[in-house]
Amino acid sequence: MWANKGLGLSLEYVSTMTNFVSMRFVERLIDGLIAESGDPAFMRKACMLTASPQALGFPFHILRTFGNPSQTYRKMVELQPTYNRVGSFTIEQLGPSAMELSYRSSVPESNRNLCEGRMAQFASIPTIWKRPPAEVVEYQCQVNGADCCRYNVRWTNPVRSWWSVIGLLTGAVGGLGAGMLGVGPTLVLVPSFSLGAASFGAWMDARGELARKDELLAGQNEGLTQSLNELQQRYADMFRINLALEDRVAARTRELTETNARLETALAKQKELDRIKSEFFDNVSHELRTPLTLILLTLDSLIQRTSELSPPVLQHLETINRSASRLLRLINNLLDLAQMEAGKTRLRYEPLELHGFLSSLLVPFRVMAEKKNVELQLEGNTVSSVLVDVPRLESVFQNLISNALKFTTQGGVTVRVSEDDSWVHVEVRDTGSGIATQDLNVIFDRFAQADSSGTRRFGGTGIGLALVKETLELHAGGIDVSSELGKGSSFHVRLPKGTAHVREDLRDAHEGEERARPIRRSDLGSLLATSAPVASGAVEALPESPAAEAEAGPEAPRILLVEDEPEIRAFLRGVLRPYYRLLEATNGEEGLRAAQKERPDLIVSDVMMPVMSGLQMLEALRSTPETLEVPIILLTARQEVDAKVEGLSMGANDYLAKPFSPREMLARIEAQLRLRDAAVRAAENERLAATGLLTSGFAHEVRNPLNGLMNALAPLRESLTNGPPDPALASAMLDLIEECGERIRHLAESLLSFVRTGTKAVAIDLGASLDTSLDALSWRLPPDMKVDRDYKCADPVWSDPGSLNQVWVNLLDNALRAVGKDGVVKVATLRDGSDAVVSIMDNGTGIKPEHMERLFQPFFSTRDAGEGTGLGLALCQRIIMRQGGRIRIFSEYGKGTRVEVRLPLESDPDRILPPLLSEARPRQPHWST
């Protein structure tokens, strides 16, 4: 170890006891010894050898015979300068069995190894007298930052056998005296007397030792007794405290029980109050929006007649319109605030890039800025998208930007967008009047005003910024404000990146439902767009000032208007009457009966109505085949997202919130009617596509009998015109011609029956219907393809043969495409209770799991672009639903697909089938412009 460590001094030099070494050398030596031994306690064990005969030599026996620990400790401290020149000991207190001392080193020690060695040296001293090592406690240490190292040393003193020595000396003297007196031989008397006296002295020492042990045991017993008494006293005290505590716990439990009961009662009352408050706000929403709707509708209708009104009247109407619109915004803010307070707020998270969003949001504000001669600008570049509820975030920035423009009369408003690793930041800075310092802490509180004096320059309810703050907090974001009175304000909005802030308890349960929900019982037009946009062509086609007395002609579409408020119904009647034939109902029950009886082209209905609500009427209409396809537009005063999603998910085609513009309502009605016409065209195109597939097969099948017929005509002509007739040949050729004609006639009738559709149900043999479809597609079957048929249902179904055949052709064509040239397709029928079940199975490629929920959506196709319209399965579903059945698809990707069609086995030859989409032909726009 000495050679490997390279300590710098020779072992011979260090082995010489009179040579000095540096403290750093000693520290390196100790570190090397600890490292080589692998024992962290090496110094303690090594320094315990300080009090051994090998270390002390002859002084060990002198100390053992004549010394004691107290004298040895004092001598160690006195001799310390002879072996330690960098430190000094100071004995602060020295007693028979304890010592307090301190050690100061002029050279700082790098670790505690030397401390451990000093403590082991002090502990080893009592072992000279075969006593236990001293107990050494270090109170403070220089290595840890103290001014000195301070130790407390306690030890047990050695027991001296003085009576044995005195007895030995006394016996020797007595033996010499007896010998001199002639009692006996001196050589015999001296040992005898010495041995006897020494034995007596040893007995006295043993007696003294026993007395000391008895004294020690008595002291220990006294200490134990005292400890036991103290423990008993403590136990008694703890028992009393425990009893008192139990009494207090029992009393506190009673108080808590009573308080809990009161709290539960208060909570129940509070929940009831919240429920009543929610109902109140719903009713207030409806009751306030209904008259506002009538006001705004009337104003909008009057303002459109600019040519009939004088400028002062028009100016007053515009003033009323602005005030009513402001009142509507205040009502919306109050309802949003109440919704947040009730915990009913739900967020529809969508990715949003804020720079592009704000660039479009600022467009209408630029007009306001130009009127005030204020500059409005957007700074920054494209930033990362954040997951937010877009409509709610739009209201946040609308509030901030409108406030900034409202309080800015000169200078400008700057919107700055930036981002860092965790946040996207938006700063809205203005050069307006600013906010006083004492108001900065309250501007985000509900109903708080920065200026509450009676001379307020700008109005407001104190709700806007409270909504801003609470909306941002719902998104795990925040807002800060800094302002200087008279110089402007800066609002700093931050929104988190990523998805960690998304709260599942706030996520809208219907989120994404409009984008991914399966096909529903509504017309195909509604499926093309869940919420139909207002077509620009329809808006341009609106007449600017319809005559109040004008009425639509007999060819105009029929609209059913369902509204319980007489004034609103009368107003809507005046708006719609010039363009549509109107049917009216005052509640949902009347509307349901009118719709089932009259089958209007479109229904416009309020949601909150007596007897039967609009949603209940909608559900009933969508469950009836006769009204399954009628487009429905809902009118409501409720603008919450949940309310809209509920209506759309139940099958509504559009949703119009009160108050609305009459021109907007007309445009939405026109859009829905156009979509309905587009649905009819799409259905006809898909039917033509299926017919084209059949005619291709018909052409393939009719070619063989037609060739036979043409080949028989030439020999027949020759036998009749050249020479004497050959009756046998003529008869044979006529038989061949007749057989070929029969085959062609059979094929023609099959094709006609295959594509013929009707509204009255007829009895259909499922096996024959499927065979006809397979025969029509036989020209597409590769030679190696196998089609298994397993028909176990002999009962007929009552349906439309043409429409049903279209379903079989579409499903069989899909199966044939999936299996390829050497696959297997199995067609089976069976009876399951009151249903006939048709299964078409293949062992083809199957369908990917992510496509399963979208199979019945219009225009969705798993084929390559250009190989299909994506309407086949959607129309198949509608045909089956029209006939009272249902269709399902089961597939495992890579293993095949099974399509199951269920049709009712009802025997009703007089049943009339509802129309597939519309009995009317596609119409052109009906506006009279």
CSV table of N, CA, C and O in Angstrom, one decimal, residues 432-496:
chain,number,residue,atom,x,y,z
A,432,GLY,N,-54.5,53.6,-23.9
A,432,GLY,CA,-55.7,54.2,-23.5
A,432,GLY,C,-55.5,54.9,-22.1
A,432,GLY,O,-54.4,55.3,-21.7
A,433,SER,N,-56.7,55.0,-21.4
A,433,SER,CA,-56.7,55.7,-20.1
A,433,SER,C,-56.0,55.0,-19.0
A,433,SER,O,-55.6,55.7,-18.0
A,434,GLY,N,-55.8,53.7,-19.1
A,434,GLY,CA,-55.1,53.0,-18.0
A,434,GLY,C,-56.0,52.7,-16.9
A,434,GLY,O,-57.1,53.1,-16.8
A,435,ILE,N,-55.4,52.0,-15.9
A,435,ILE,CA,-56.2,51.6,-14.7
A,435,ILE,C,-55.4,52.0,-13.5
A,435,ILE,O,-54.2,51.8,-13.4
A,436,ALA,N,-56.1,52.5,-12.5
A,436,ALA,CA,-55.5,52.9,-11.2
A,436,ALA,C,-54.9,51.7,-10.5
A,436,ALA,O,-55.4,50.6,-10.6
A,437,THR,N,-53.8,52.0,-9.7
A,437,THR,CA,-53.2,50.9,-9.0
A,437,THR,C,-54.1,50.2,-8.0
A,437,THR,O,-54.1,49.0,-7.9
A,438,GLN,N,-54.9,50.9,-7.3
A,438,GLN,CA,-55.8,50.3,-6.4
A,438,GLN,C,-56.9,49.5,-7.0
A,438,GLN,O,-57.6,48.7,-6.3
A,439,ASP,N,-57.1,49.6,-8.3
A,439,ASP,CA,-58.2,48.9,-9.0
A,439,ASP,C,-57.6,47.6,-9.7
A,439,ASP,O,-58.4,46.8,-10.1
A,440,LEU,N,-56.3,47.5,-9.8
A,440,LEU,CA,-55.7,46.3,-10.5
A,440,LEU,C,-56.1,45.0,-9.8
A,440,LEU,O,-56.2,44.0,-10.5
A,441,ASN,N,-56.2,45.0,-8.5
A,441,ASN,CA,-56.5,43.8,-7.8
A,441,ASN,C,-57.9,43.3,-7.8
A,441,ASN,O,-58.2,42.2,-7.4
A,442,VAL,N,-58.8,44.2,-8.4
A,442,VAL,CA,-60.3,43.8,-8.3
A,442,VAL,C,-60.9,43.7,-9.7
A,442,VAL,O,-62.1,43.3,-9.8
A,443,ILE,N,-60.1,44.1,-10.8
A,443,ILE,CA,-60.8,44.1,-12.1
A,443,ILE,C,-61.2,42.8,-12.6
A,443,ILE,O,-62.1,42.7,-13.5
A,444,PHE,N,-60.7,41.7,-12.1
A,444,PHE,CA,-61.1,40.3,-12.5
A,444,PHE,C,-62.1,39.7,-11.6
A,444,PHE,O,-62.6,38.6,-11.8
A,445,ASP,N,-62.6,40.5,-10.6
A,445,ASP,CA,-63.6,40.0,-9.7
A,445,ASP,C,-65.0,40.2,-10.4
A,445,ASP,O,-65.2,41.2,-11.2
A,446,ARG,N,-65.9,39.4,-10.0
A,446,ARG,CA,-67.3,39.5,-10.6
A,446,ARG,C,-67.9,40.8,-10.1
A,446,ARG,O,-67.9,41.1,-9.0
A,447,PHE,N,-68.5,41.4,-11.1
A,447,PHE,CA,-69.3,42.7,-10.9
A,447,PHE,C,-68.5,43.8,-10.4
A,447,PHE,O,-69.0,44.8,-9.9
A,448,ALA,N,-67.1,43.7,-10.4
A,448,ALA,CA,-66.3,44.8,-10.0
A,448,ALA,C,-66.1,45.7,-11.1
A,448,ALA,O,-66.0,45.4,-12.3
A,449,GLN,N,-65.9,47.0,-10.8
A,449,GLN,CA,-65.7,48.1,-11.8
A,449,GLN,C,-64.4,48.8,-11.4
A,449,GLN,O,-64.2,49.1,-10.2
A,450,ALA,N,-63.6,49.1,-12.4
A,450,ALA,CA,-62.4,49.9,-12.1
A,450,ALA,C,-62.7,51.3,-11.8
A,450,ALA,O,-62.0,52.0,-11.1
A,451,ASP,N,-63.9,51.8,-12.2
A,451,ASP,CA,-64.3,53.1,-11.9
A,451,ASP,C,-65.8,53.0,-11.4
A,451,ASP,O,-66.7,52.8,-12.2
A,452,SER,N,-65.9,53.1,-10.1
A,452,SER,CA,-67.3,52.9,-9.5
A,452,SER,C,-67.9,54.3,-9.1
A,452,SER,O,-68.8,54.3,-8.4
A,453,SER,N,-67.3,55.4,-9.5
A,453,SER,CA,-67.9,56.7,-9.2
A,453,SER,C,-69.1,57.0,-10.0
A,453,SER,O,-69.5,56.3,-10.9
A,454,GLY,N,-69.8,58.0,-9.6
A,454,GLY,CA,-71.0,58.4,-10.3
A,454,GLY,C,-70.7,59.1,-11.6
A,454,GLY,O,-71.7,59.4,-12.4
A,455,THR,N,-69.5,59.3,-11.9
A,455,THR,CA,-69.1,60.1,-13.2
A,455,THR,C,-68.4,59.1,-14.2
A,455,THR,O,-67.5,59.5,-14.9
A,456,ARG,N,-68.8,57.9,-14.2
A,456,ARG,CA,-68.2,56.9,-15.1
A,456,ARG,C,-68.3,57.3,-16.5
A,456,ARG,O,-69.4,57.6,-17.0
A,457,ARG,N,-67.2,57.2,-17.2
A,457,ARG,CA,-67.2,57.6,-18.6
A,457,ARG,C,-67.6,56.4,-19.5
A,457,ARG,O,-68.2,56.6,-20.5
A,458,PHE,N,-67.3,55.2,-19.1
A,458,PHE,CA,-67.6,54.0,-19.9
A,458,PHE,C,-68.5,53.1,-19.1
A,458,PHE,O,-68.3,52.9,-17.9
A,459,GLY,N,-69.4,52.5,-19.8
A,459,GLY,CA,-70.4,51.6,-19.1
A,459,GLY,C,-69.8,50.2,-19.0
A,459,GLY,O,-68.8,49.9,-19.6
A,460,GLY,N,-70.6,49.3,-18.3
A,460,GLY,CA,-70.2,47.9,-18.2
A,460,GLY,C,-70.8,47.3,-17.0
A,460,GLY,O,-71.2,48.0,-16.0
A,461,THR,N,-70.9,46.0,-17.0
A,461,THR,CA,-71.5,45.3,-15.8
A,461,THR,C,-70.5,44.7,-14.9
A,461,THR,O,-70.9,44.2,-13.8
A,462,GLY,N,-69.2,44.7,-15.3
A,462,GLY,CA,-68.2,44.0,-14.4
A,462,GLY,C,-68.2,42.5,-14.6
A,462,GLY,O,-67.7,41.8,-13.7
A,463,ILE,N,-68.8,42.0,-15.6
A,463,ILE,CA,-68.8,40.6,-15.9
A,463,ILE,C,-67.8,40.1,-16.8
A,463,ILE,O,-67.2,39.0,-16.7
A,464,GLY,N,-67.5,41.0,-17.8
A,464,GLY,CA,-66.6,40.5,-18.9
A,464,GLY,C,-65.3,40.0,-18.5
A,464,GLY,O,-64.9,38.9,-18.9
A,465,LEU,N,-64.5,40.8,-17.7
A,465,LEU,CA,-63.2,40.3,-17.4
A,465,LEU,C,-63.2,39.1,-16.4
A,465,LEU,O,-62.3,38.3,-16.4
A,466,ALA,N,-64.3,39.1,-15.6
A,466,ALA,CA,-64.5,37.9,-14.7
A,466,ALA,C,-64.6,36.6,-15.5
A,466,ALA,O,-64.0,35.6,-15.3
A,467,LEU,N,-65.4,36.7,-16.6
A,467,LEU,CA,-65.6,35.6,-17.5
A,467,LEU,C,-64.3,35.2,-18.2
A,467,LEU,O,-64.0,34.1,-18.4
A,468,VAL,N,-63.5,36.3,-18.6
A,468,VAL,CA,-62.2,36.0,-19.2
A,468,VAL,C,-61.3,35.2,-18.3
A,468,VAL,O,-60.8,34.2,-18.7
A,469,LYS,N,-61.2,35.7,-17.1
A,469,LYS,CA,-60.3,35.0,-16.1
A,469,LYS,C,-60.8,33.6,-15.9
A,469,LYS,O,-60.0,32.6,-15.9
A,470,GLU,N,-62.1,33.4,-15.6
A,470,GLU,CA,-62.5,32.0,-15.3
A,470,GLU,C,-62.5,31.1,-16.5
A,470,GLU,O,-62.2,29.9,-16.3
A,471,THR,N,-62.7,31.6,-17.7
A,471,THR,CA,-62.6,30.8,-18.9
A,471,THR,C,-61.1,30.3,-19.1
A,471,THR,O,-60.9,29.2,-19.4
A,472,LEU,N,-60.2,31.2,-18.9
A,472,LEU,CA,-58.8,30.9,-19.0
A,472,LEU,C,-58.3,29.9,-17.9
A,472,LEU,O,-57.5,29.0,-18.2
A,473,GLU,N,-58.9,30.0,-16.7
A,473,GLU,CA,-58.5,29.1,-15.7
A,473,GLU,C,-59.1,27.7,-16.0
A,473,GLU,O,-58.5,26.7,-15.6
A,474,LEU,N,-60.3,27.6,-16.6
A,474,LEU,CA,-60.8,26.3,-17.0
A,474,LEU,C,-59.9,25.6,-18.0
A,474,LEU,O,-59.8,24.4,-18.1
A,475,HIS,N,-59.1,26.4,-18.8
A,475,HIS,CA,-58.1,25.9,-19.7
A,475,HIS,C,-56.7,25.7,-19.1
A,475,HIS,O,-55.8,25.5,-19.9
A,476,ALA,N,-56.6,25.9,-17.8
A,476,ALA,CA,-55.3,25.8,-17.1
A,476,ALA,C,-54.4,26.9,-17.5
A,476,ALA,O,-53.2,26.8,-17.4
A,477,GLY,N,-54.9,28.0,-18.0
A,477,GLY,CA,-54.1,29.1,-18.4
A,477,GLY,C,-54.3,30.2,-17.3
A,477,GLY,O,-54.7,30.0,-16.2
A,478,GLY,N,-54.0,31.5,-17.7
A,478,GLY,CA,-54.1,32.6,-16.8
A,478,GLY,C,-54.0,33.9,-17.5
A,478,GLY,O,-53.7,34.0,-18.7
A,479,ILE,N,-54.2,35.0,-16.8
A,479,ILE,CA,-54.1,36.3,-17.3
A,479,ILE,C,-53.6,37.2,-16.3
A,479,ILE,O,-53.9,37.1,-15.1
A,480,ASP,N,-52.7,38.1,-16.7
A,480,ASP,CA,-52.1,39.1,-15.8
A,480,ASP,C,-52.3,40.5,-16.5
A,480,ASP,O,-52.5,40.6,-17.7
A,481,VAL,N,-52.3,41.5,-15.7
A,481,VAL,CA,-52.5,42.9,-16.2
A,481,VAL,C,-51.5,43.8,-15.6
A,481,VAL,O,-51.1,43.7,-14.4
A,482,SER,N,-51.0,44.7,-16.3
A,482,SER,CA,-50.1,45.8,-15.9
A,482,SER,C,-50.6,47.1,-16.5
A,482,SER,O,-51.0,47.1,-17.7
A,483,SER,N,-50.6,48.1,-15.8
A,483,SER,CA,-51.2,49.4,-16.3
A,483,SER,C,-50.6,50.6,-15.6
A,483,SER,O,-50.1,50.5,-14.4
A,484,GLU,N,-50.6,51.7,-16.3
A,484,GLU,CA,-50.2,53.0,-15.7
A,484,GLU,C,-51.2,54.0,-16.1
A,484,GLU,O,-51.6,54.1,-17.2
A,485,LEU,N,-51.8,54.6,-15.1
A,485,LEU,CA,-52.9,55.5,-15.3
A,485,LEU,C,-52.5,56.6,-16.3
A,485,LEU,O,-51.5,57.3,-16.1
A,486,GLY,N,-53.3,56.8,-17.3
A,486,GLY,CA,-53.1,57.8,-18.3
A,486,GLY,C,-52.1,57.4,-19.4
A,486,GLY,O,-52.0,58.1,-20.4
A,487,LYS,N,-51.5,56.2,-19.3
A,487,LYS,CA,-50.6,55.7,-20.4
A,487,LYS,C,-51.0,54.4,-21.1
A,487,LYS,O,-50.4,54.0,-22.0
A,488,GLY,N,-52.0,53.7,-20.5
A,488,GLY,CA,-52.4,52.5,-21.2
A,488,GLY,C,-52.3,51.3,-20.3
A,488,GLY,O,-51.8,51.3,-19.2
A,489,SER,N,-52.8,50.2,-20.8
A,489,SER,CA,-52.8,48.9,-20.1
A,489,SER,C,-52.3,47.8,-21.0
A,489,SER,O,-52.3,47.9,-22.2
A,490,SER,N,-51.9,46.7,-20.3
A,490,SER,CA,-51.4,45.5,-21.1
A,490,SER,C,-51.9,44.3,-20.4
A,490,SER,O,-51.7,44.0,-19.2
A,491,PHE,N,-52.7,43.5,-21.1
A,491,PHE,CA,-53.3,42.2,-20.6
A,491,PHE,C,-52.5,41.1,-21.3
A,491,PHE,O,-52.4,41.0,-22.5
A,492,HIS,N,-51.9,40.2,-20.4
A,492,HIS,CA,-51.1,39.1,-20.9
A,492,HIS,C,-51.8,37.8,-20.6
A,492,HIS,O,-52.0,37.4,-19.5
A,493,VAL,N,-52.1,37.1,-21.7
A,493,VAL,CA,-52.8,35.8,-21.6
A,493,VAL,C,-51.8,34.7,-21.9
A,493,VAL,O,-51.0,34.9,-22.9
A,494,ARG,N,-51.9,33.7,-21.2
A,494,ARG,CA,-51.0,32.5,-21.4
A,494,ARG,C,-51.9,31.2,-21.4
A,494,ARG,O,-52.8,31.1,-20.6
A,495,LEU,N,-51.6,30.4,-22.4
A,495,LEU,CA,-52.3,29.1,-22.6
A,495,LEU,C,-51.3,28.0,-22.7
A,495,LEU,O,-50.3,28.1,-23.4
A,496,PRO,N,-51.5,26.9,-22.0
A,496,PRO,CA,-50.5,25.8,-22.0
A,496,PRO,C,-50.5,25.0,-23.3
A,496,PRO,O,-51.5,24.8,-24.0
